[in-house]
Amino acid sequence: MHQMTLAEIARGLADKKFSSEELTKVLLARITQLDPQLNSFISLTEELALEQAKAADARRANGESGALLGAPIAHKDLFCTQGIRTSCGSKMLDNFKAPYDATVVSKLAAAGTVTLGKTNMDEFAMGSANESSWYGAVKNPWNLEHVPGGSSGGSAAAVAARLLPAATATDTGGSIRQPAAFTNLTGLKPTYGRVSRWGMIAYASSLDQGGPLARTAEDCAILLQGMAGFDPNDSTSIDEPVPDYAAGLNGSLQGLRIGVPKEYFGAGLDPRIADLIQNSIKELQKLGAVIKEISLPNMQHAIPAYYVIAPAEASSNLSRFDGVRFGHRCEDPKNLEDLYKRSRGEGFGPEVQRRIMVGAYALSAGYYDAYYLKAQKIRRLVKNDFMAAFNEVDIILGPTTPNPAWKLGAKNSDPVAAYLEDVYTITANLAGLPGLSMPAGFVDGLPVGVQLLAPYFQESRLLNVAHQYQLNTDWHTRTPTGF
Ligand code: GLN
């Protein structure tokens, strides 16, 4: 039962082969049995899950239908869930029970999803390995000595290990696509503004975007359908109609123009990954796509720009965690300043503290022009590169990551080494573009992802290309041994 995709579950429920309650019980038992190896959940919500599953079964018995009605999922632990701990992977919020549901959570609940729990993540979504979580590192089900990627590492590990079919995640600089690549999943970061950020604890507000993590493009289409749409509570949400994503999966790729940036294949890319990307290009050519070499000349500046902008926004967003209204408060504060200092010093881990300091420095009066303003100018150049490229091609293709998942602890002493691994993903966030990662093969038994980028609001095009690719390849069907 645990091997089913969301699409298969939807068919099984519609055909009354099993109930949502039965499926939920099977998956909860599987999580209890297998998750101790992975640490992919921060909280399990068994009671809520069984209640939601029974309610979904009752709705179905009353004649309702829907691809998500009775579908078990989990939420990354930065989506606020009413009355349930929403920790953001931080000691700061270990005691925080959200007073309301995030829009993504309430929309999916209304569609009939069953919430099995809240998944582990890098603290405040800062990281690429899921090692900065206060709740401990998450392990990659493909090799328990390796990281699952981050910051949505818990969602990725859980779905890859078949503990559940799909989960929500967020992507500020790659946190949906990179863990998807590291765990053999399909993950989609939508266009900025496509999915509401209301109730999604902010890391870097101009970059953050929620999206689906699942095994197939078809399942990403199903989950995105339940997440996307205008939300008056989020001032950056965009009032664009939401297309029928599942209906768009079967378009022909005949004549599709795929741009391959020459800058993607420079030094730093594992040559074995480069070979797998070439194979996926050949596969898409067989389906009728036309390949064109393109250039993204400002790509080399994207990492430094991102690692100024994201920490700058984080330093501002995280100023609300001060020990006064909610979150961790130190014992016996001597005065207000002591309360602030010790609450924040105790509540935030080292990576979060590092980013707050870098961000506050970049925004300070004497350095604002040199760092923050400069980074914003680079951000515009990165976007302009994409706009020029999309005049010539329909999608852009390349590796999701330069290397496969590294060993746990391997980059802990050198944060910049981890930042460099984001080279292919962060440009989409700087430009606000949609991007998808899908399985493309293995290196030393570890999964490799191929990334597709599209113009604004062309999520359907990404899902269509990925679905056609998945109808003709079987990488995405491989299961990690032991799960
Ligand atoms: N690795 C990037 C960072 O640490 C991206 C994280 C994310 O997308 N949330 O900022």
PDB file of N, CA, C and O in Angstrom, residues 280-342:
ATOM      1  N   SER A 280      19.705  12.755 -20.316  1.00  0.00           N
ATOM      2  CA  SER A 280      18.312  13.228 -20.228  1.00  0.00           C
ATOM      3  C   SER A 280      18.003  14.161 -21.398  1.00  0.00           C
ATOM      4  O   SER A 280      16.869  14.180 -21.885  1.00  0.00           O
ATOM      5  N   ILE A 281      18.988  14.887 -21.853  1.00  0.00           N
ATOM      6  CA  ILE A 281      18.788  15.738 -23.043  1.00  0.00           C
ATOM      7  C   ILE A 281      18.449  14.843 -24.243  1.00  0.00           C
ATOM      8  O   ILE A 281      17.504  15.122 -24.996  1.00  0.00           O
ATOM      9  N   LYS A 282      19.209  13.752 -24.401  1.00  0.00           N
ATOM     10  CA  LYS A 282      18.950  12.834 -25.534  1.00  0.00           C
ATOM     11  C   LYS A 282      17.534  12.265 -25.459  1.00  0.00           C
ATOM     12  O   LYS A 282      16.838  12.126 -26.464  1.00  0.00           O
ATOM     13  N   GLU A 283      17.140  11.924 -24.251  1.00  0.00           N
ATOM     14  CA  GLU A 283      15.799  11.364 -24.058  1.00  0.00           C
ATOM     15  C   GLU A 283      14.730  12.360 -24.514  1.00  0.00           C
ATOM     16  O   GLU A 283      13.769  11.997 -25.204  1.00  0.00           O
ATOM     17  N   LEU A 284      14.915  13.618 -24.149  1.00  0.00           N
ATOM     18  CA  LEU A 284      13.930  14.639 -24.530  1.00  0.00           C
ATOM     19  C   LEU A 284      13.986  14.933 -26.039  1.00  0.00           C
ATOM     20  O   LEU A 284      12.965  15.234 -26.651  1.00  0.00           O
ATOM     21  N   GLN A 285      15.176  14.799 -26.614  1.00  0.00           N
ATOM     22  CA  GLN A 285      15.281  14.962 -28.080  1.00  0.00           C
ATOM     23  C   GLN A 285      14.472  13.884 -28.793  1.00  0.00           C
ATOM     24  O   GLN A 285      13.798  14.139 -29.779  1.00  0.00           O
ATOM     25  N   LYS A 286      14.554  12.661 -28.241  1.00  0.00           N
ATOM     26  CA  LYS A 286      13.768  11.558 -28.834  1.00  0.00           C
ATOM     27  C   LYS A 286      12.284  11.890 -28.834  1.00  0.00           C
ATOM     28  O   LYS A 286      11.520  11.434 -29.677  1.00  0.00           O
ATOM     29  N   LEU A 287      11.856  12.659 -27.820  1.00  0.00           N
ATOM     30  CA  LEU A 287      10.436  13.013 -27.718  1.00  0.00           C
ATOM     31  C   LEU A 287      10.091  14.240 -28.567  1.00  0.00           C
ATOM     32  O   LEU A 287       8.964  14.743 -28.507  1.00  0.00           O
ATOM     33  N   GLY A 288      11.071  14.745 -29.309  1.00  0.00           N
ATOM     34  CA  GLY A 288      10.771  15.839 -30.246  1.00  0.00           C
ATOM     35  C   GLY A 288      11.337  17.196 -29.869  1.00  0.00           C
ATOM     36  O   GLY A 288      11.170  18.170 -30.606  1.00  0.00           O
ATOM     37  N   ALA A 289      11.998  17.283 -28.710  1.00  0.00           N
ATOM     38  CA  ALA A 289      12.533  18.585 -28.288  1.00  0.00           C
ATOM     39  C   ALA A 289      13.753  18.972 -29.128  1.00  0.00           C
ATOM     40  O   ALA A 289      14.478  18.106 -29.622  1.00  0.00           O
ATOM     41  N   VAL A 290      13.946  20.270 -29.251  1.00  0.00           N
ATOM     42  CA  VAL A 290      15.077  20.813 -30.008  1.00  0.00           C
ATOM     43  C   VAL A 290      16.003  21.505 -29.008  1.00  0.00           C
ATOM     44  O   VAL A 290      15.552  22.295 -28.181  1.00  0.00           O
ATOM     45  N   ILE A 291      17.289  21.186 -29.084  1.00  0.00           N
ATOM     46  CA  ILE A 291      18.236  21.729 -28.098  1.00  0.00           C
ATOM     47  C   ILE A 291      18.974  22.941 -28.672  1.00  0.00           C
ATOM     48  O   ILE A 291      19.385  22.938 -29.827  1.00  0.00           O
ATOM     49  N   LYS A 292      19.148  23.933 -27.813  1.00  0.00           N
ATOM     50  CA  LYS A 292      19.858  25.140 -28.240  1.00  0.00           C
ATOM     51  C   LYS A 292      20.799  25.562 -27.116  1.00  0.00           C
ATOM     52  O   LYS A 292      20.386  25.603 -25.954  1.00  0.00           O
ATOM     53  N   GLU A 293      22.044  25.855 -27.456  1.00  0.00           N
ATOM     54  CA  GLU A 293      22.956  26.355 -26.415  1.00  0.00           C
ATOM     55  C   GLU A 293      22.619  27.823 -26.137  1.00  0.00           C
ATOM     56  O   GLU A 293      22.422  28.593 -27.059  1.00  0.00           O
ATOM     57  N   ILE A 294      22.537  28.159 -24.854  1.00  0.00           N
ATOM     58  CA  ILE A 294      22.271  29.560 -24.485  1.00  0.00           C
ATOM     59  C   ILE A 294      23.326  30.008 -23.477  1.00  0.00           C
ATOM     60  O   ILE A 294      24.177  29.215 -23.054  1.00  0.00           O
ATOM     61  N   SER A 295      23.246  31.282 -23.079  1.00  0.00           N
ATOM     62  CA  SER A 295      24.199  31.799 -22.104  1.00  0.00           C
ATOM     63  C   SER A 295      23.469  32.562 -21.006  1.00  0.00           C
ATOM     64  O   SER A 295      22.506  33.294 -21.270  1.00  0.00           O
ATOM     65  N   LEU A 296      23.911  32.353 -19.764  1.00  0.00           N
ATOM     66  CA  LEU A 296      23.414  33.125 -18.615  1.00  0.00           C
ATOM     67  C   LEU A 296      24.650  33.785 -17.995  1.00  0.00           C
ATOM     68  O   LEU A 296      25.198  33.305 -17.000  1.00  0.00           O
ATOM     69  N   PRO A 297      25.115  34.883 -18.600  1.00  0.00           N
ATOM     70  CA  PRO A 297      26.448  35.406 -18.260  1.00  0.00           C
ATOM     71  C   PRO A 297      26.626  35.857 -16.816  1.00  0.00           C
ATOM     72  O   PRO A 297      27.740  35.873 -16.308  1.00  0.00           O
ATOM     73  N   ASN A 298      25.522  36.225 -16.127  1.00  0.00           N
ATOM     74  CA  ASN A 298      25.686  36.730 -14.754  1.00  0.00           C
ATOM     75  C   ASN A 298      25.522  35.674 -13.668  1.00  0.00           C
ATOM     76  O   ASN A 298      25.529  35.998 -12.479  1.00  0.00           O
ATOM     77  N   MET A 299      25.402  34.412 -14.108  1.00  0.00           N
ATOM     78  CA  MET A 299      25.183  33.340 -13.153  1.00  0.00           C
ATOM     79  C   MET A 299      26.276  33.291 -12.071  1.00  0.00           C
ATOM     80  O   MET A 299      25.987  33.034 -10.901  1.00  0.00           O
ATOM     81  N   GLN A 300      27.494  33.572 -12.457  1.00  0.00           N
ATOM     82  CA  GLN A 300      28.616  33.482 -11.504  1.00  0.00           C
ATOM     83  C   GLN A 300      28.456  34.439 -10.314  1.00  0.00           C
ATOM     84  O   GLN A 300      29.067  34.237  -9.274  1.00  0.00           O
ATOM     85  N   HIS A 301      27.652  35.503 -10.477  1.00  0.00           N
ATOM     86  CA  HIS A 301      27.494  36.465  -9.380  1.00  0.00           C
ATOM     87  C   HIS A 301      26.329  36.118  -8.466  1.00  0.00           C
ATOM     88  O   HIS A 301      26.088  36.802  -7.475  1.00  0.00           O
ATOM     89  N   ALA A 302      25.579  35.069  -8.820  1.00  0.00           N
ATOM     90  CA  ALA A 302      24.319  34.820  -8.115  1.00  0.00           C
ATOM     91  C   ALA A 302      24.531  34.379  -6.663  1.00  0.00           C
ATOM     92  O   ALA A 302      23.788  34.813  -5.775  1.00  0.00           O
ATOM     93  N   ILE A 303      25.516  33.533  -6.413  1.00  0.00           N
ATOM     94  CA  ILE A 303      25.697  33.042  -5.034  1.00  0.00           C
ATOM     95  C   ILE A 303      26.042  34.188  -4.082  1.00  0.00           C
ATOM     96  O   ILE A 303      25.372  34.361  -3.063  1.00  0.00           O
ATOM     97  N   PRO A 304      27.055  35.004  -4.413  1.00  0.00           N
ATOM     98  CA  PRO A 304      27.313  36.127  -3.484  1.00  0.00           C
ATOM     99  C   PRO A 304      26.108  37.053  -3.317  1.00  0.00           C
ATOM    100  O   PRO A 304      25.851  37.536  -2.203  1.00  0.00           O
ATOM    101  N   ALA A 305      25.363  37.297  -4.394  1.00  0.00           N
ATOM    102  CA  ALA A 305      24.195  38.194  -4.268  1.00  0.00           C
ATOM    103  C   ALA A 305      23.148  37.563  -3.355  1.00  0.00           C
ATOM    104  O   ALA A 305      22.613  38.212  -2.445  1.00  0.00           O
ATOM    105  N   TYR A 306      22.884  36.269  -3.585  1.00  0.00           N
ATOM    106  CA  TYR A 306      21.884  35.576  -2.762  1.00  0.00           C
ATOM    107  C   TYR A 306      22.297  35.575  -1.286  1.00  0.00           C
ATOM    108  O   TYR A 306      21.466  35.800  -0.395  1.00  0.00           O
ATOM    109  N   TYR A 307      23.567  35.304  -1.020  1.00  0.00           N
ATOM    110  CA  TYR A 307      24.018  35.205   0.371  1.00  0.00           C
ATOM    111  C   TYR A 307      24.239  36.570   1.022  1.00  0.00           C
ATOM    112  O   TYR A 307      24.776  36.655   2.126  1.00  0.00           O
ATOM    113  N   VAL A 308      23.849  37.643   0.338  1.00  0.00           N
ATOM    114  CA  VAL A 308      23.661  38.947   0.980  1.00  0.00           C
ATOM    115  C   VAL A 308      22.159  39.198   1.170  1.00  0.00           C
ATOM    116  O   VAL A 308      21.702  39.531   2.262  1.00  0.00           O
ATOM    117  N   ILE A 309      21.392  38.996   0.100  1.00  0.00           N
ATOM    118  CA  ILE A 309      19.959  39.323   0.148  1.00  0.00           C
ATOM    119  C   ILE A 309      19.210  38.431   1.155  1.00  0.00           C
ATOM    120  O   ILE A 309      18.429  38.925   1.979  1.00  0.00           O
ATOM    121  N   ALA A 310      19.439  37.106   1.071  1.00  0.00           N
ATOM    122  CA  ALA A 310      18.692  36.201   1.949  1.00  0.00           C
ATOM    123  C   ALA A 310      18.996  36.482   3.428  1.00  0.00           C
ATOM    124  O   ALA A 310      18.058  36.647   4.227  1.00  0.00           O
ATOM    125  N   PRO A 311      20.275  36.584   3.833  1.00  0.00           N
ATOM    126  CA  PRO A 311      20.528  36.918   5.236  1.00  0.00           C
ATOM    127  C   PRO A 311      20.001  38.303   5.628  1.00  0.00           C
ATOM    128  O   PRO A 311      19.545  38.502   6.750  1.00  0.00           O
ATOM    129  N   ALA A 312      20.041  39.264   4.706  1.00  0.00           N
ATOM    130  CA  ALA A 312      19.528  40.605   5.032  1.00  0.00           C
ATOM    131  C   ALA A 312      18.046  40.507   5.387  1.00  0.00           C
ATOM    132  O   ALA A 312      17.598  41.040   6.411  1.00  0.00           O
ATOM    133  N   GLU A 313      17.293  39.821   4.545  1.00  0.00           N
ATOM    134  CA  GLU A 313      15.857  39.683   4.825  1.00  0.00           C
ATOM    135  C   GLU A 313      15.631  38.856   6.093  1.00  0.00           C
ATOM    136  O   GLU A 313      14.726  39.138   6.882  1.00  0.00           O
ATOM    137  N   ALA A 314      16.474  37.834   6.279  1.00  0.00           N
ATOM    138  CA  ALA A 314      16.333  36.996   7.478  1.00  0.00           C
ATOM    139  C   ALA A 314      16.593  37.811   8.735  1.00  0.00           C
ATOM    140  O   ALA A 314      15.882  37.667   9.737  1.00  0.00           O
ATOM    141  N   SER A 315      17.589  38.684   8.702  1.00  0.00           N
ATOM    142  CA  SER A 315      17.919  39.451   9.915  1.00  0.00           C
ATOM    143  C   SER A 315      16.733  40.318  10.307  1.00  0.00           C
ATOM    144  O   SER A 315      16.460  40.522  11.487  1.00  0.00           O
ATOM    145  N   SER A 316      16.007  40.797   9.311  1.00  0.00           N
ATOM    146  CA  SER A 316      14.818  41.593   9.601  1.00  0.00           C
ATOM    147  C   SER A 316      13.660  40.692  10.056  1.00  0.00           C
ATOM    148  O   SER A 316      13.042  40.927  11.102  1.00  0.00           O
ATOM    149  N   ASN A 317      13.385  39.631   9.301  1.00  0.00           N
ATOM    150  CA  ASN A 317      12.273  38.741   9.653  1.00  0.00           C
ATOM    151  C   ASN A 317      12.429  38.118  11.039  1.00  0.00           C
ATOM    152  O   ASN A 317      11.455  37.937  11.759  1.00  0.00           O
ATOM    153  N   LEU A 318      13.655  37.745  11.386  1.00  0.00           N
ATOM    154  CA  LEU A 318      13.848  37.020  12.642  1.00  0.00           C
ATOM    155  C   LEU A 318      13.960  37.948  13.856  1.00  0.00           C
ATOM    156  O   LEU A 318      14.086  37.474  14.981  1.00  0.00           O
ATOM    157  N   SER A 319      13.855  39.254  13.621  1.00  0.00           N
ATOM    158  CA  SER A 319      13.906  40.166  14.769  1.00  0.00           C
ATOM    159  C   SER A 319      12.661  40.014  15.652  1.00  0.00           C
ATOM    160  O   SER A 319      12.657  40.399  16.806  1.00  0.00           O
ATOM    161  N   ARG A 320      11.596  39.403  15.090  1.00  0.00           N
ATOM    162  CA  ARG A 320      10.380  39.231  15.900  1.00  0.00           C
ATOM    163  C   ARG A 320      10.547  38.171  16.996  1.00  0.00           C
ATOM    164  O   ARG A 320       9.758  38.120  17.928  1.00  0.00           O
ATOM    165  N   PHE A 321      11.566  37.354  16.884  1.00  0.00           N
ATOM    166  CA  PHE A 321      11.769  36.325  17.913  1.00  0.00           C
ATOM    167  C   PHE A 321      12.653  36.918  19.009  1.00  0.00           C
ATOM    168  O   PHE A 321      13.872  36.856  18.939  1.00  0.00           O
ATOM    169  N   ASP A 322      12.001  37.522  19.995  1.00  0.00           N
ATOM    170  CA  ASP A 322      12.751  38.288  20.993  1.00  0.00           C
ATOM    171  C   ASP A 322      12.479  37.830  22.419  1.00  0.00           C
ATOM    172  O   ASP A 322      12.884  38.471  23.378  1.00  0.00           O
ATOM    173  N   GLY A 323      11.762  36.721  22.558  1.00  0.00           N
ATOM    174  CA  GLY A 323      11.496  36.202  23.904  1.00  0.00           C
ATOM    175  C   GLY A 323      10.340  36.899  24.595  1.00  0.00           C
ATOM    176  O   GLY A 323      10.030  36.595  25.737  1.00  0.00           O
ATOM    177  N   VAL A 324       9.703  37.870  23.922  1.00  0.00           N
ATOM    178  CA  VAL A 324       8.641  38.627  24.591  1.00  0.00           C
ATOM    179  C   VAL A 324       7.271  37.995  24.368  1.00  0.00           C
ATOM    180  O   VAL A 324       6.607  37.596  25.313  1.00  0.00           O
ATOM    181  N   ARG A 325       6.866  37.875  23.101  1.00  0.00           N
ATOM    182  CA  ARG A 325       5.476  37.444  22.852  1.00  0.00           C
ATOM    183  C   ARG A 325       5.314  35.935  22.690  1.00  0.00           C
ATOM    184  O   ARG A 325       4.351  35.348  23.123  1.00  0.00           O
ATOM    185  N   PHE A 326       6.244  35.313  21.997  1.00  0.00           N
ATOM    186  CA  PHE A 326       6.148  33.858  21.822  1.00  0.00           C
ATOM    187  C   PHE A 326       7.545  33.306  21.574  1.00  0.00           C
ATOM    188  O   PHE A 326       8.492  34.058  21.382  1.00  0.00           O
ATOM    189  N   GLY A 327       7.630  31.991  21.599  1.00  0.00           N
ATOM    190  CA  GLY A 327       8.928  31.371  21.392  1.00  0.00           C
ATOM    191  C   GLY A 327       9.729  31.276  22.674  1.00  0.00           C
ATOM    192  O   GLY A 327       9.223  31.546  23.768  1.00  0.00           O
ATOM    193  N   HIS A 328      10.989  30.878  22.539  1.00  0.00           N
ATOM    194  CA  HIS A 328      11.849  30.632  23.704  1.00  0.00           C
ATOM    195  C   HIS A 328      12.100  31.911  24.508  1.00  0.00           C
ATOM    196  O   HIS A 328      12.355  32.965  23.941  1.00  0.00           O
ATOM    197  N   ARG A 329      12.016  31.791  25.812  1.00  0.00           N
ATOM    198  CA  ARG A 329      12.378  32.898  26.705  1.00  0.00           C
ATOM    199  C   ARG A 329      13.385  32.384  27.719  1.00  0.00           C
ATOM    200  O   ARG A 329      13.180  31.325  28.320  1.00  0.00           O
ATOM    201  N   CYS A 330      14.464  33.145  27.923  1.00  0.00           N
ATOM    202  CA  CYS A 330      15.497  32.694  28.860  1.00  0.00           C
ATOM    203  C   CYS A 330      14.954  32.721  30.292  1.00  0.00           C
ATOM    204  O   CYS A 330      13.974  33.399  30.584  1.00  0.00           O
ATOM    205  N   GLU A 331      15.636  32.018  31.186  1.00  0.00           N
ATOM    206  CA  GLU A 331      15.251  32.011  32.613  1.00  0.00           C
ATOM    207  C   GLU A 331      15.688  33.318  33.270  1.00  0.00           C
ATOM    208  O   GLU A 331      16.789  33.803  32.991  1.00  0.00           O
ATOM    209  N   ASP A 332      14.882  33.823  34.162  1.00  0.00           N
ATOM    210  CA  ASP A 332      15.237  34.959  35.037  1.00  0.00           C
ATOM    211  C   ASP A 332      15.985  36.098  34.347  1.00  0.00           C
ATOM    212  O   ASP A 332      17.120  36.418  34.735  1.00  0.00           O
ATOM    213  N   PRO A 333      15.417  36.742  33.363  1.00  0.00           N
ATOM    214  CA  PRO A 333      16.129  37.857  32.729  1.00  0.00           C
ATOM    215  C   PRO A 333      16.350  39.000  33.730  1.00  0.00           C
ATOM    216  O   PRO A 333      15.462  39.303  34.542  1.00  0.00           O
ATOM    217  N   LYS A 334      17.535  39.616  33.650  1.00  0.00           N
ATOM    218  CA  LYS A 334      17.865  40.698  34.599  1.00  0.00           C
ATOM    219  C   LYS A 334      17.185  41.996  34.183  1.00  0.00           C
ATOM    220  O   LYS A 334      16.793  42.798  34.996  1.00  0.00           O
ATOM    221  N   ASN A 335      17.101  42.203  32.868  1.00  0.00           N
ATOM    222  CA  ASN A 335      16.450  43.400  32.343  1.00  0.00           C
ATOM    223  C   ASN A 335      16.076  43.110  30.889  1.00  0.00           C
ATOM    224  O   ASN A 335      16.305  41.991  30.397  1.00  0.00           O
ATOM    225  N   LEU A 336      15.529  44.092  30.185  1.00  0.00           N
ATOM    226  CA  LEU A 336      15.026  43.838  28.840  1.00  0.00           C
ATOM    227  C   LEU A 336      16.144  43.399  27.886  1.00  0.00           C
ATOM    228  O   LEU A 336      15.982  42.477  27.091  1.00  0.00           O
ATOM    229  N   GLU A 337      17.282  44.061  27.990  1.00  0.00           N
ATOM    230  CA  GLU A 337      18.384  43.729  27.083  1.00  0.00           C
ATOM    231  C   GLU A 337      18.881  42.299  27.322  1.00  0.00           C
ATOM    232  O   GLU A 337      19.143  41.553  26.381  1.00  0.00           O
ATOM    233  N   ASP A 338      18.958  41.932  28.574  1.00  0.00           N
ATOM    234  CA  ASP A 338      19.369  40.573  28.932  1.00  0.00           C
ATOM    235  C   ASP A 338      18.350  39.556  28.390  1.00  0.00           C
ATOM    236  O   ASP A 338      18.724  38.498  27.876  1.00  0.00           O
ATOM    237  N   LEU A 339      17.069  39.925  28.475  1.00  0.00           N
ATOM    238  CA  LEU A 339      16.015  39.045  27.953  1.00  0.00           C
ATOM    239  C   LEU A 339      16.210  38.810  26.450  1.00  0.00           C
ATOM    240  O   LEU A 339      16.201  37.676  25.977  1.00  0.00           O
ATOM    241  N   TYR A 340      16.412  39.897  25.716  1.00  0.00           N
ATOM    242  CA  TYR A 340      16.618  39.767  24.268  1.00  0.00           C
ATOM    243  C   TYR A 340      17.845  38.915  23.963  1.00  0.00           C
ATOM    244  O   TYR A 340      17.806  37.971  23.194  1.00  0.00           O
ATOM    245  N   LYS A 341      18.944  39.308  24.593  1.00  0.00           N
ATOM    246  CA  LYS A 341      20.228  38.670  24.252  1.00  0.00           C
ATOM    247  C   LYS A 341      20.231  37.185  24.559  1.00  0.00           C
ATOM    248  O   LYS A 341      20.613  36.365  23.743  1.00  0.00           O
ATOM    249  N   ARG A 342      19.801  36.857  25.766  1.00  0.00           N
ATOM    250  CA  ARG A 342      19.881  35.435  26.136  1.00  0.00           C
ATOM    251  C   ARG A 342      18.810  34.612  25.437  1.00  0.00           C
ATOM    252  O   ARG A 342      19.069  33.486  25.021  1.00  0.00           O
TER     253      ARG A 342
END
